[in-house]
Each structure stands twice: as structure tokens, then as C-alpha cells.
């Protein structure tokens, strides 16, 4: 049966989280099942193949491709250093000798007597994968990576830029509707992740980068700031690899939108803890949202036994009356409310489109009819 | 496969939704009777496409009362109210078929390879050519980074260059690319180039890739032979790509004919229609992430996919490409630029939302016009004659503009435009879809405009490969909604000057006369299927495709919107500075001519 499925952003004070930490190519896993790891511990490493360079040797030596092999000083698989001769001609008069030098240090990958081209490969580049979150190794996958489990506060953002980073969480505003000013950011925030209010402008972002802040979590941001920061207009929401020296996560959307009180309160409770955040966003089938993970340390967890603790893999249910939702399109964009009614018949909305709707009740008692496509469940 | 097809069930497994339709033979004709849909289940937590298909079938069963499934098995053949005669399917789930193509010369074999891949239903991620000005290591990096589903390598006419083709094979070999799906299997590479380079290419690639060799797609400069390469792409799509997608092995065992990539099937349908009525057709499917354009002109089929123009996932890219000013020019009201930018980005990050305010709807329609326009520009650039062929020209032809000369898309010879995709098919008023298509494609002369009512072109495309009659019958009766004919000028002139007089004579003898000035557009009543004779006399300098000042007399058939006479000139000029009235007012008048949007108290200014 078709049903209105409105996946929302996860927001959970305590959640059992499993993170897969996989290598891009097969390599070595250097931790064992059961090991306790810190976020910056290396858990696996591999070597990425080096860059390939091509040299058209026959053009350089002015010979025919069929004569290439007999003029080569090196064969496939041989090591070479930069500026070392790899081929030379042997003319009758030595002063006419031509030499072809290697442009790189690496190995000879292939020699082609059709094209006269020699391909050289740079040495492999080592790649290391860190644990990213404090936790325990619960699974190792031979040559591929590990699974790390942690008990943490988990908050999904709606959009982010910049990749994985960790730092101590600080809140630098008093309320979720505040606007953060450059003066609010100072030297004490170096290496930290700062949570702000409803919006952050360019001047404050610049101050944060200059100060060495590792990450910003904020309700909204203008498109203009993102453009300025990236230096181009973002066309498709596939992010996470930007080289901007900071990670920014927005929790609500573009424009000035107060951070949801619940999100703000949850962050406030965890001030001083180390947070692992990742701005990577991919809005296609197989959606990836940015995340804020704030693991509990052993002392915090051992004293408590949270029977309601849920897992990140749990399937999201549909929307029911009484559920808390966020409106995600104009009018009332960003406003939170509770589902009051779920009429089954299609209704005509202002655009004259027929849509499945629901009735939302706001905290002040007012209500509004909203297309179901325009709300988002707040999932715990 | 059952020989008699009375009941057909078809699905299209899209990235987000699996759509199922039931087609039944009623008397002598085939009709689409019921439709069901369910979320696609290719990704976690389900990771089995058949779950979504079964859910869509369950909805069909509920609506139609026909029992299709016995547990998880499809009941065949059909008997009274049980079972179906065949199940067919298309798929674009998991991002569809993503390819990279390579050829010796960018505008020759590489372009032919691109056409072959697009025609088979692929998204072409990049075109590598010996003369594309990238350095060898840049090409190798690119091949390695992109991770396509397969690579099509061409190059050289038969008996032509060997070294350039082998060089490209060496680049592919050095990149040692890994496929997008499945960590362990080898990347499929199709070689469709100079037959004399086959052994050499094979030596370079056979150990590193799953190499297939097929006929040269450009055996002569004057000849393309895209069929064998297209067929090989579709075979490999099933054998390699689909076989590694979750649940597809099971799905393939259910279908009576091979699963086709969704755009490939739409292309089949467009070609079937053009063949049946011997007409020139342009089809467009504007989705959330991509916009596909198909055309058949004088029997030549072309398809392009604008991979980053769409109405949700890629909406922001439309703005990035066209510029915000090109969106604002379509808006009949003033709005802050920063506000538009934020709204668009919010749609991008929450792509499933729908416009609730009229203002938002009009904004989305403005963006759709630009997405369609840009996609059509890209299509015209690729739908060209073969380059590298020597042609005899007379003096006058030598002075024609190159683009005009080369594109196969002659707007004045276009008979039908078919629009598909949410923003067109689900526009609250049909007249909105018609306006968007006229504004974006700017047809000339007489062109019928239609929309695909519920997006069933993919299903009918596969059906056309086994029963063309059934497919075209359903297409005309249940799939297409004819919006109406559009009669347009082919040139322009001074804004406000008198440009044409028209007389419309209806089949009941009633006559309507009118005259239009440049910049005006009018909609005349002409119901769906109703015929009328139009006589349009352009003023001296104006042309309706018959020549300047020459009268046009034609019989036209109506549609749900009516008969449109577009005297706004070509190309359409949205520069308000030349008119006496502000552009917002002109746009409002155009909207009012179509009765395109409701007049709410708040929007009276529209």
C-alpha cells in the first residue's frame, strides 16, 4: 500500500550508533575487535595508486614506435627517479644522441610500441582512516575496515559543508533565535565546535575561521554566505569534500530560522563534551545528511541505564496524530507544531493543486492546513 | 511469453517511486485501466527492488480487483479476473545507467559514441577524446575518479587511425577504473571503433576489464552505425549493472522481455509515434535531477540528457547555469533576489516539498522554463548532422550561420511536442504546462503541444518493442493529453506593430476573426478533438513559416487548452525596455490570456 512517508531528521539524546569506517581500496586493519578507540586513532590504512604520467618517447627521440623497445633503458616495472634517462638513441655519431628523461620518481607502468607512449606511475600514496568517534570496535572486516559502536547524542542537520572533524562543543548564544556576532567568537573557541542561533553571516564565519574554530552548528544560513565561502554557486547538494578549513552544519534551512528549541536544548546539555561532526550531505536517492555525534564517556554511561535507548538503524514509522513536526516550506517555514488531524481526502491548496494534507497545531493554539509533503517528522 | 496479450502489467522502477500500470484489451483496443505505485526499495533497509514492485502490484490488485500475485509469483496467463499475460519493466533506480565514452576526435567518433550511449538510455558522465585538450594524466585521473557503470570506446573509421584508439585504450588500462556497483567484478568496456585496432585494444584491455567488441559505430566518415553499440550497451546493462543491483536478478526472472533503462524505453515510444504518423516529434521529460530531451526529425532519432537540470535535486544548478536574472524575467511580480535564492536552496535540500503558495508555484514554473530551455539548447547542439563529411554548398548556404546549418532540429518542421515530468504533468492548470512549453521551446509555424498524463511513456516504450499497436493505442488514448495547437511567428519585428489577422472557421460554421500586434498571445476556444480551419494573414514583414507576408491556411485539431496564436515573435524577447509597458504587466497579460493562474485577493497585482 502507498503511504505518506515523511522521513524526518533524527534527533536523539542517547542513541546506540554504529559507524562503518571503510578504506577506499583494500588495505590493513590495525585495530582488533573489542578495542576502545578515540576519535583520532587510526583504525585502518592503505596505499592509493600513484598518479600516472605519460611521455611520448618516440616523439621526443624522433624514432618509430616499432623501434621504441630497443631504445628503452628501462622495462615495465622498473623503478626510476626524476630526471633519470629512460630511453636514448644510439646513433653512429654520438653527438646526435637523444635522451628522454623521466618526469617523475616512480615506476615504468607500460611501454607501447603502437603509440610510442610510455606510462609512468608515481609511488603509492598512503591513506589512513581514523575512528572519527570515541567508541568500541565491534566488528573488523578484513582488508576493508571496521565498525565502531558508541553511545551518543545524535543530531542530524539538514545541510552542511566541510568534512569530518572533532572538537569540544560550546554554545555561544543565549537563545536559539539569536544572531551570532563576530565579537561572540574569541580565542577560547580555537579548536572547538560552536553552536549558534538562527543565522550566521560572513563576518562571523570569517572570524571563526581566523580563530581556528573547527565547526559551526547553526539554524540557518543565507545562500549568499555559502557562495562566498565556496567561491561558486552550489548547483547540486553533494558536499563534504570542500577545502574550507571549517565544517558548517545547518539544522533548519536557508535564511534566518531559529534553531529548533529541542535541538538547542540537547546541544546545551552536552556543552563541554567532544563532538564528532561531518558536513557531508548528499541529497539524491540514498540521502546522506550532516551529523553531530556527541559520545558519552564511560563514566557518563556506566552510571545510567537507559532502557529507552534506540538505535540509528531503526526504521522510521509514519506520521500519527500528536506527533511533533516541522513545517519545511512557506508559509510558516521552520515553525514546529503538533499533528492535530490527518484527513484522508485530497484537499485543494492555494495553488489549486490537490494534495494530501494534515492539520498542524502551533504552540499558541493556532492551526494550519499543510500539504503532507511539506512537513518533516522530528524523529527520536 | 504468452502469444496473445490481453492483460499486461508494466512497472517503471524509478529512483524514488515504482509505478505500475495495468493495460487491458477491451474489445478491439488496448486501454490503460489502473495504476498503482509504491516507494522504490533498492536501498537500505530493504535492498531488494522486488519489494517495491510487489507493493505496487498490491495496490493495482486492490484497485482493479484482479488477482496478479500468488504469494510472490506473478500469475500467468490471464484468465477472467486472475493473472496477466506478460510483465514488463523499465528501471532508472540507483541513478540509472552512468557511462563514460571515448573517441579519437571530439566532434566525430567521440560524438557518435556519445549519441549511441545516450540513445541506449545512459547518462554520459564525460566524453574523452584524443583532441579534447586535456593532458594524458588528466584523462587518466578523470577515468579513475568517475567510476562509471561502463565505458564505450570508439575511434577511427575502419582502416583509419589505430594509434589514437590504442592510446585511449592505454589510458583506460592505466586508470584501471572500478565499477560503481560491486567491488569485485571488472568494469565492462565496449569497443566499437576501427576494426583493424581490435587486436591491439584487446591486448591492452582484456585482462583489466570485461571487454566486449562490437561493430564500429563510425565505419565511414559519412556513416554512423549506432545500433550494434546500443544493443551491446543494453545487454551489458542487464548482465553487469542490473545483475549487481539489489533484487534485479529476481526481477529479471519475472519479466517477459529484458528490462530497459527508463530513458531508452521513452526513446522507443517517441520513435514509435513518429513512425506511425510520419511526423517530427520532440519529447521532454523533466524530472527532479535530470531533464531528458528526445527528438525524431525526418526519421533520425536523438536523445540528450541534461544530467544536472531538474526541478528538485538539481534546481539550484538551473540557477547556477542560467543566472538568477533569467529566472526573475519570467516573474510577474517583484521579489527580493536573496529571498529567491534561499527558497530555491531550501527546495534543493528538501526536494520532496510542493509549492503551497501561488507565488512559489509561479517561481517553480519560471525555473522550469529555464531548465527546459537550457536542455533544449543542449539537445540542438548534439542533434546535428555528421561532422567531417564534405558537402557541396552553393554561395547562399555558405553564409548561413553554422548552428542553423548543423542542427537537425528545424522548429518550423516540428509537428508535436510532448512534455512529461511532474512540473508539466501535474501543473494545477493544463494551460500552465502549455505556456511553459511554448515559452521554453518557442515553436514556429503550427505545432501541437501535449503532455504525458501520468508518466507512462517508459512502460509503453518497452511494450512497443513487443506490440507496437498496443503501445501506440494506449499512448494516444490514455497517455497523451493534447493541450492544443500553437501557431507562431517565425520572426520578429517592432513591439506593438500590427502583425497578423486571423479567421478561425469552426466545424459548425461559426467564425471568429481577430488581429494581433507583435508581443500579443491569444487563446481561442477549440475543444479536444474539435477541428477548425485557420486562415492567418501576416503583415508584410512577418512570417508564419510560409514566407514573409504569406497567408497560412490549415486545418487544426483542438486540445484541452485551445488554439493558441502566438504573435510574440521569435526569438521571444523578454527585454521590457523596448515596450511601453513594464515587463511584469506584459507577463500578467500573457498569463491572463491563458487564464493560467487564479486571482486571489493577495495576488491581484498579478
CSV table of N, CA and C in Angstrom, one decimal, chain A residues 149-257:
chain,number,residue,atom,x,y,z
A,149,UNK,N,31.2,1.2,17.6
A,149,UNK,CA,29.9,1.5,18.2
A,149,UNK,C,30.2,2.5,19.4
A,150,UNK,N,29.2,3.3,19.5
A,150,UNK,CA,29.3,4.3,20.6
A,150,UNK,C,27.9,4.7,21.0
A,151,UNK,N,27.8,5.1,22.3
A,151,UNK,CA,26.5,5.6,22.8
A,151,UNK,C,26.6,7.1,22.8
A,152,UNK,N,25.7,7.8,22.1
A,152,UNK,CA,26.0,9.2,21.9
A,152,UNK,C,24.7,10.0,21.7
A,153,UNK,N,24.8,11.3,21.9
A,153,UNK,CA,23.7,12.2,21.4
A,153,UNK,C,23.9,12.3,19.9
A,154,UNK,N,22.7,12.2,19.2
A,154,UNK,CA,22.8,12.2,17.8
A,154,UNK,C,21.9,13.2,17.2
A,155,UNK,N,22.4,14.1,16.4
A,155,UNK,CA,21.6,15.2,15.8
A,155,UNK,C,21.9,15.2,14.3
A,156,UNK,N,20.9,15.1,13.5
A,156,UNK,CA,21.1,15.2,12.0
A,156,UNK,C,20.8,16.7,11.7
A,157,UNK,N,21.7,17.2,10.8
A,157,UNK,CA,21.4,18.6,10.2
A,157,UNK,C,20.7,18.4,8.9
A,158,UNK,N,20.3,19.5,8.3
A,158,UNK,CA,19.6,19.4,7.0
A,158,UNK,C,20.6,19.6,5.9
A,159,UNK,N,21.7,20.3,6.1
A,159,UNK,CA,22.6,20.6,5.1
A,159,UNK,C,24.0,21.0,5.7
A,160,UNK,N,25.0,20.6,5.1
A,160,UNK,CA,26.3,21.0,5.6
A,160,UNK,C,27.4,21.1,4.5
A,161,UNK,N,28.5,21.8,4.9
A,161,UNK,CA,29.7,21.8,4.0
A,161,UNK,C,30.9,21.5,4.9
A,162,UNK,N,31.9,20.9,4.3
A,162,UNK,CA,33.1,20.5,5.0
A,162,UNK,C,33.0,19.1,5.5
A,163,UNK,N,34.1,18.5,5.8
A,163,UNK,CA,34.1,17.1,6.1
A,163,UNK,C,34.1,16.8,7.6
A,164,UNK,N,34.7,15.6,8.0
A,164,UNK,CA,34.7,15.2,9.4
A,164,UNK,C,35.6,16.0,10.2
A,165,UNK,N,35.2,16.3,11.4
A,165,UNK,CA,36.1,17.0,12.4
A,165,UNK,C,35.6,16.7,13.8
A,166,UNK,N,36.5,16.9,14.7
A,166,UNK,CA,36.0,16.7,16.1
A,166,UNK,C,36.5,17.9,17.0
A,167,UNK,N,35.8,18.2,18.0
A,167,UNK,CA,36.2,19.2,18.9
A,167,UNK,C,35.2,19.4,20.1
A,168,UNK,N,35.6,20.1,21.1
A,168,UNK,CA,34.8,20.3,22.2
A,168,UNK,C,33.6,21.2,21.9
A,169,UNK,N,32.4,20.9,22.3
A,169,UNK,CA,31.2,21.6,22.0
A,169,UNK,C,31.0,22.8,22.9
A,170,UNK,N,30.8,24.0,22.3
A,170,UNK,CA,30.5,25.2,23.0
A,170,UNK,C,29.3,25.9,22.5
A,171,UNK,N,28.4,26.5,23.3
A,171,UNK,CA,27.3,27.3,22.8
A,171,UNK,C,27.6,28.8,23.0
A,172,UNK,N,27.5,29.6,22.0
A,172,UNK,CA,27.9,31.0,22.1
A,172,UNK,C,26.8,32.0,22.0
A,173,UNK,N,25.6,31.5,22.1
A,173,UNK,CA,24.4,32.4,22.1
A,173,UNK,C,23.5,32.0,23.3
A,174,UNK,N,22.6,32.9,23.6
A,174,UNK,CA,21.7,32.6,24.8
A,174,UNK,C,20.5,31.9,24.4
A,175,UNK,N,20.0,32.2,23.2
A,175,UNK,CA,18.7,31.5,22.7
A,175,UNK,C,18.8,31.1,21.3
A,176,UNK,N,18.0,30.1,20.9
A,176,UNK,CA,18.1,29.6,19.5
A,176,UNK,C,17.7,30.6,18.4
A,177,UNK,N,17.1,31.8,18.9
A,177,UNK,CA,16.8,32.8,17.9
A,177,UNK,C,17.9,33.9,17.7
A,178,UNK,N,18.9,33.8,18.5
A,178,UNK,CA,19.9,34.8,18.5
A,178,UNK,C,20.7,34.8,17.2
A,179,UNK,N,21.3,36.0,16.9
A,179,UNK,CA,22.2,36.0,15.7
A,179,UNK,C,23.6,36.2,16.3
A,180,UNK,N,24.5,35.3,15.9
A,180,UNK,CA,25.9,35.3,16.4
A,180,UNK,C,26.7,36.5,15.7
A,181,UNK,N,27.4,37.2,16.6
A,181,UNK,CA,28.2,38.3,16.1
A,181,UNK,C,29.7,38.0,16.1
A,182,UNK,N,30.5,38.6,15.3
A,182,UNK,CA,32.0,38.3,15.3
A,182,UNK,C,32.6,38.4,16.7
A,183,UNK,N,32.1,39.4,17.5
A,183,UNK,CA,32.6,39.6,18.8
A,183,UNK,C,32.4,38.4,19.8
A,184,UNK,N,31.3,37.6,19.4
A,184,UNK,CA,31.0,36.5,20.3
A,184,UNK,C,32.0,35.4,20.2
A,185,UNK,N,32.9,35.5,19.1
A,185,UNK,CA,33.9,34.4,18.9
A,185,UNK,C,35.2,34.9,19.3
A,186,UNK,N,35.9,34.2,20.2
A,186,UNK,CA,37.2,34.6,20.7
A,186,UNK,C,38.2,33.4,20.8
A,187,UNK,N,39.4,33.7,21.2
A,187,UNK,CA,40.5,32.7,21.3
A,187,UNK,C,40.1,31.4,22.0
A,188,UNK,N,39.2,31.6,23.0
A,188,UNK,CA,38.8,30.3,23.7
A,188,UNK,C,38.1,29.3,22.8
A,189,UNK,N,37.7,29.8,21.7
A,189,UNK,CA,36.9,28.9,20.8
A,189,UNK,C,37.8,28.1,19.8
A,190,UNK,N,39.1,28.4,19.9
A,190,UNK,CA,40.1,27.7,19.0
A,190,UNK,C,40.0,26.2,19.1
A,191,UNK,N,39.8,25.5,18.0
A,191,UNK,CA,39.8,24.0,18.1
A,191,UNK,C,38.4,23.5,18.6
A,192,UNK,N,37.4,24.4,18.8
A,192,UNK,CA,36.1,23.9,19.3
A,192,UNK,C,35.1,23.9,18.2
A,193,UNK,N,34.0,23.3,18.6
A,193,UNK,CA,32.8,23.3,17.7
A,193,UNK,C,31.8,24.2,18.4
A,194,UNK,N,31.3,25.2,17.6
A,194,UNK,CA,30.5,26.2,18.3
A,194,UNK,C,29.0,26.1,17.8
A,195,UNK,N,28.1,26.2,18.7
A,195,UNK,CA,26.7,26.1,18.3
A,195,UNK,C,26.1,27.5,18.4
A,196,UNK,N,25.5,28.0,17.3
A,196,UNK,CA,25.0,29.3,17.2
A,196,UNK,C,23.4,29.3,17.2
A,197,UNK,N,22.8,30.5,16.9
A,197,UNK,CA,21.3,30.5,16.9
A,197,UNK,C,20.7,30.4,15.6
A,198,UNK,N,20.1,31.5,15.2
A,198,UNK,CA,19.2,31.4,14.0
A,198,UNK,C,19.9,31.6,12.7
A,199,UNK,N,21.0,32.3,12.7
A,199,UNK,CA,21.8,32.6,11.4
A,199,UNK,C,23.2,33.1,11.7
A,200,UNK,N,24.1,32.8,10.8
A,200,UNK,CA,25.4,33.4,10.9
A,200,UNK,C,25.8,34.0,9.6
A,201,UNK,N,26.4,35.2,9.7
A,201,UNK,CA,26.7,36.0,8.5
A,201,UNK,C,28.2,35.9,8.2
A,202,UNK,N,28.6,36.4,7.0
A,202,UNK,CA,30.0,36.2,6.6
A,202,UNK,C,31.1,36.7,7.6
A,203,UNK,N,30.8,37.8,8.2
A,203,UNK,CA,31.8,38.4,9.1
A,203,UNK,C,32.1,37.5,10.3
A,204,UNK,N,31.1,36.8,10.8
A,204,UNK,CA,31.3,35.9,11.9
A,204,UNK,C,31.9,34.6,11.5
A,205,UNK,N,31.6,34.2,10.3
A,205,UNK,CA,32.2,32.9,9.7
A,205,UNK,C,33.7,33.2,9.5
A,206,UNK,N,34.0,34.4,9.0
A,206,UNK,CA,35.4,34.7,8.8
A,206,UNK,C,36.2,34.7,10.1
A,207,UNK,N,35.6,35.3,11.1
A,207,UNK,CA,36.2,35.4,12.4
A,207,UNK,C,36.4,34.0,12.9
A,208,UNK,N,35.4,33.1,12.8
A,208,UNK,CA,35.6,31.7,13.3
A,208,UNK,C,36.7,31.0,12.6
A,209,UNK,N,36.8,31.2,11.3
A,209,UNK,CA,37.9,30.5,10.5
A,209,UNK,C,39.3,31.1,11.0
A,210,UNK,N,39.3,32.4,11.1
A,210,UNK,CA,40.6,33.0,11.5
A,210,UNK,C,41.0,32.6,12.9
A,211,UNK,N,40.0,32.4,13.8
A,211,UNK,CA,40.3,32.0,15.2
A,211,UNK,C,40.7,30.5,15.3
A,212,UNK,N,40.3,29.7,14.2
A,212,UNK,CA,40.7,28.3,14.3
A,212,UNK,C,39.5,27.4,14.8
A,213,UNK,N,38.3,28.0,14.8
A,213,UNK,CA,37.1,27.2,15.1
A,213,UNK,C,37.0,26.0,14.2
A,214,UNK,N,36.7,24.8,14.7
A,214,UNK,CA,36.7,23.6,13.8
A,214,UNK,C,35.3,23.4,13.1
A,215,UNK,N,34.3,23.8,13.8
A,215,UNK,CA,32.9,23.6,13.3
A,215,UNK,C,31.9,24.6,13.8
A,216,UNK,N,30.9,24.8,13.0
A,216,UNK,CA,29.8,25.7,13.3
A,216,UNK,C,28.5,24.9,13.2
A,217,UNK,N,27.6,25.0,14.2
A,217,UNK,CA,26.2,24.4,14.0
A,217,UNK,C,25.3,25.5,14.2
A,218,UNK,N,24.4,25.8,13.2
A,218,UNK,CA,23.5,26.9,13.3
A,218,UNK,C,22.2,26.6,12.6
A,219,UNK,N,21.2,27.4,13.0
A,219,UNK,CA,19.8,27.1,12.5
A,219,UNK,C,19.7,27.3,11.0
A,220,UNK,N,20.2,28.5,10.5
A,220,UNK,CA,20.1,28.9,9.1
A,220,UNK,C,21.3,29.6,8.6
A,221,UNK,N,21.4,29.7,7.3
A,221,UNK,CA,22.4,30.5,6.7
A,221,UNK,C,21.9,31.0,5.4
A,222,UNK,N,22.4,32.1,4.9
A,222,UNK,CA,21.9,32.6,3.6
A,222,UNK,C,22.7,31.9,2.5
A,223,UNK,N,22.1,31.7,1.3
A,223,UNK,CA,22.8,31.2,0.2
A,223,UNK,C,24.0,32.0,-0.2
A,224,UNK,N,23.9,33.3,0.1
A,224,UNK,CA,25.0,34.3,-0.2
A,224,UNK,C,26.3,33.9,0.5
A,225,UNK,N,26.1,33.5,1.8
A,225,UNK,CA,27.3,33.2,2.6
A,225,UNK,C,28.0,31.9,2.1
A,226,UNK,N,27.2,30.9,1.7
A,226,UNK,CA,27.7,29.7,1.2
A,226,UNK,C,28.5,29.9,-0.1
A,227,UNK,N,27.9,30.8,-1.0
A,227,UNK,CA,28.6,31.1,-2.3
A,227,UNK,C,29.9,31.8,-2.0
A,228,UNK,N,29.9,32.7,-1.0
A,228,UNK,CA,31.1,33.5,-0.8
A,228,UNK,C,32.2,32.5,-0.2
A,229,UNK,N,31.8,31.6,0.6
A,229,UNK,CA,32.7,30.7,1.3
A,229,UNK,C,33.3,29.7,0.3
A,230,UNK,N,32.4,29.2,-0.6
A,230,UNK,CA,32.9,28.2,-1.6
A,230,UNK,C,33.6,28.9,-2.8
A,231,UNK,N,33.1,30.1,-3.1
A,231,UNK,CA,33.7,30.7,-4.3
A,231,UNK,C,32.9,30.4,-5.6
A,232,UNK,N,31.8,29.6,-5.4
A,232,UNK,CA,31.0,29.3,-6.6
A,232,UNK,C,29.6,29.0,-6.1
A,233,UNK,N,28.6,29.0,-7.0
A,233,UNK,CA,27.2,28.8,-6.7
A,233,UNK,C,27.0,27.3,-6.6
A,234,UNK,N,26.6,26.8,-5.5
A,234,UNK,CA,26.4,25.3,-5.3
A,234,UNK,C,25.2,24.9,-6.1
A,235,UNK,N,25.5,24.0,-7.1
A,235,UNK,CA,24.4,23.6,-8.0
A,235,UNK,C,23.6,22.4,-7.5
A,236,UNK,N,24.4,21.4,-7.0
A,236,UNK,CA,23.7,20.1,-6.5
A,236,UNK,C,24.2,19.9,-5.1
A,237,UNK,N,23.3,19.4,-4.3
A,237,UNK,CA,23.7,19.3,-2.9
A,237,UNK,C,24.5,18.0,-2.6
A,238,UNK,N,25.7,17.9,-3.1
A,238,UNK,CA,26.6,16.8,-2.8
A,238,UNK,C,27.8,17.5,-2.2
A,239,UNK,N,28.0,17.4,-0.9
A,239,UNK,CA,29.1,18.2,-0.3
A,239,UNK,C,29.8,17.3,0.7
A,240,UNK,N,30.9,17.8,1.3
A,240,UNK,CA,31.6,17.1,2.3
A,240,UNK,C,33.1,17.1,2.0
A,241,UNK,N,33.5,17.4,0.7
A,241,UNK,CA,34.9,17.4,0.4
A,241,UNK,C,35.5,18.8,0.2
A,242,UNK,N,34.7,19.9,0.6
A,242,UNK,CA,35.2,21.2,0.4
A,242,UNK,C,36.4,21.5,1.3
A,243,UNK,N,37.3,22.2,0.7
A,243,UNK,CA,38.6,22.5,1.5
A,243,UNK,C,38.4,24.0,2.0
A,244,UNK,N,37.7,24.1,3.1
A,244,UNK,CA,37.4,25.5,3.6
A,244,UNK,C,37.9,25.7,5.1
A,245,UNK,N,38.6,24.7,5.6
A,245,UNK,CA,39.1,24.9,7.0
A,245,UNK,C,38.1,25.0,8.1
A,246,UNK,N,36.9,24.6,7.8
A,246,UNK,CA,35.8,24.6,8.8
A,246,UNK,C,34.7,23.7,8.3
A,247,UNK,N,33.9,23.2,9.2
A,247,UNK,CA,32.7,22.4,8.8
A,247,UNK,C,31.5,23.2,9.3
A,248,UNK,N,30.5,23.4,8.5
A,248,UNK,CA,29.3,24.1,8.9
A,248,UNK,C,28.1,23.2,8.7
A,249,UNK,N,27.3,23.1,9.7
A,249,UNK,CA,26.1,22.3,9.6
A,249,UNK,C,24.9,23.2,10.0
A,250,UNK,N,23.9,23.3,9.1
A,250,UNK,CA,22.7,24.0,9.4
A,250,UNK,C,21.6,23.0,9.8
A,251,UNK,N,20.8,23.4,10.8
A,251,UNK,CA,19.8,22.4,11.3
A,251,UNK,C,18.5,22.6,10.7
A,252,UNK,N,18.2,23.8,10.2
A,252,UNK,CA,16.8,24.1,9.8
A,252,UNK,C,16.7,24.4,8.3
A,253,UNK,N,17.5,25.3,7.7
A,253,UNK,CA,17.3,25.6,6.3
A,253,UNK,C,18.0,26.9,5.9
A,254,UNK,N,17.8,27.3,4.7
A,254,UNK,CA,18.4,28.5,4.2
A,254,UNK,C,17.6,29.7,4.6
A,255,UNK,N,18.3,30.8,5.0
A,255,UNK,CA,17.6,32.0,5.5
A,255,UNK,C,17.7,32.1,7.0
A,256,UNK,N,17.1,33.1,7.7
A,256,UNK,CA,17.2,33.1,9.1
A,256,UNK,C,16.1,32.3,9.7
A,257,UNK,N,16.4,31.2,10.4
A,257,UNK,CA,15.4,30.3,11.0
A,257,UNK,C,16.0,29.9,12.4
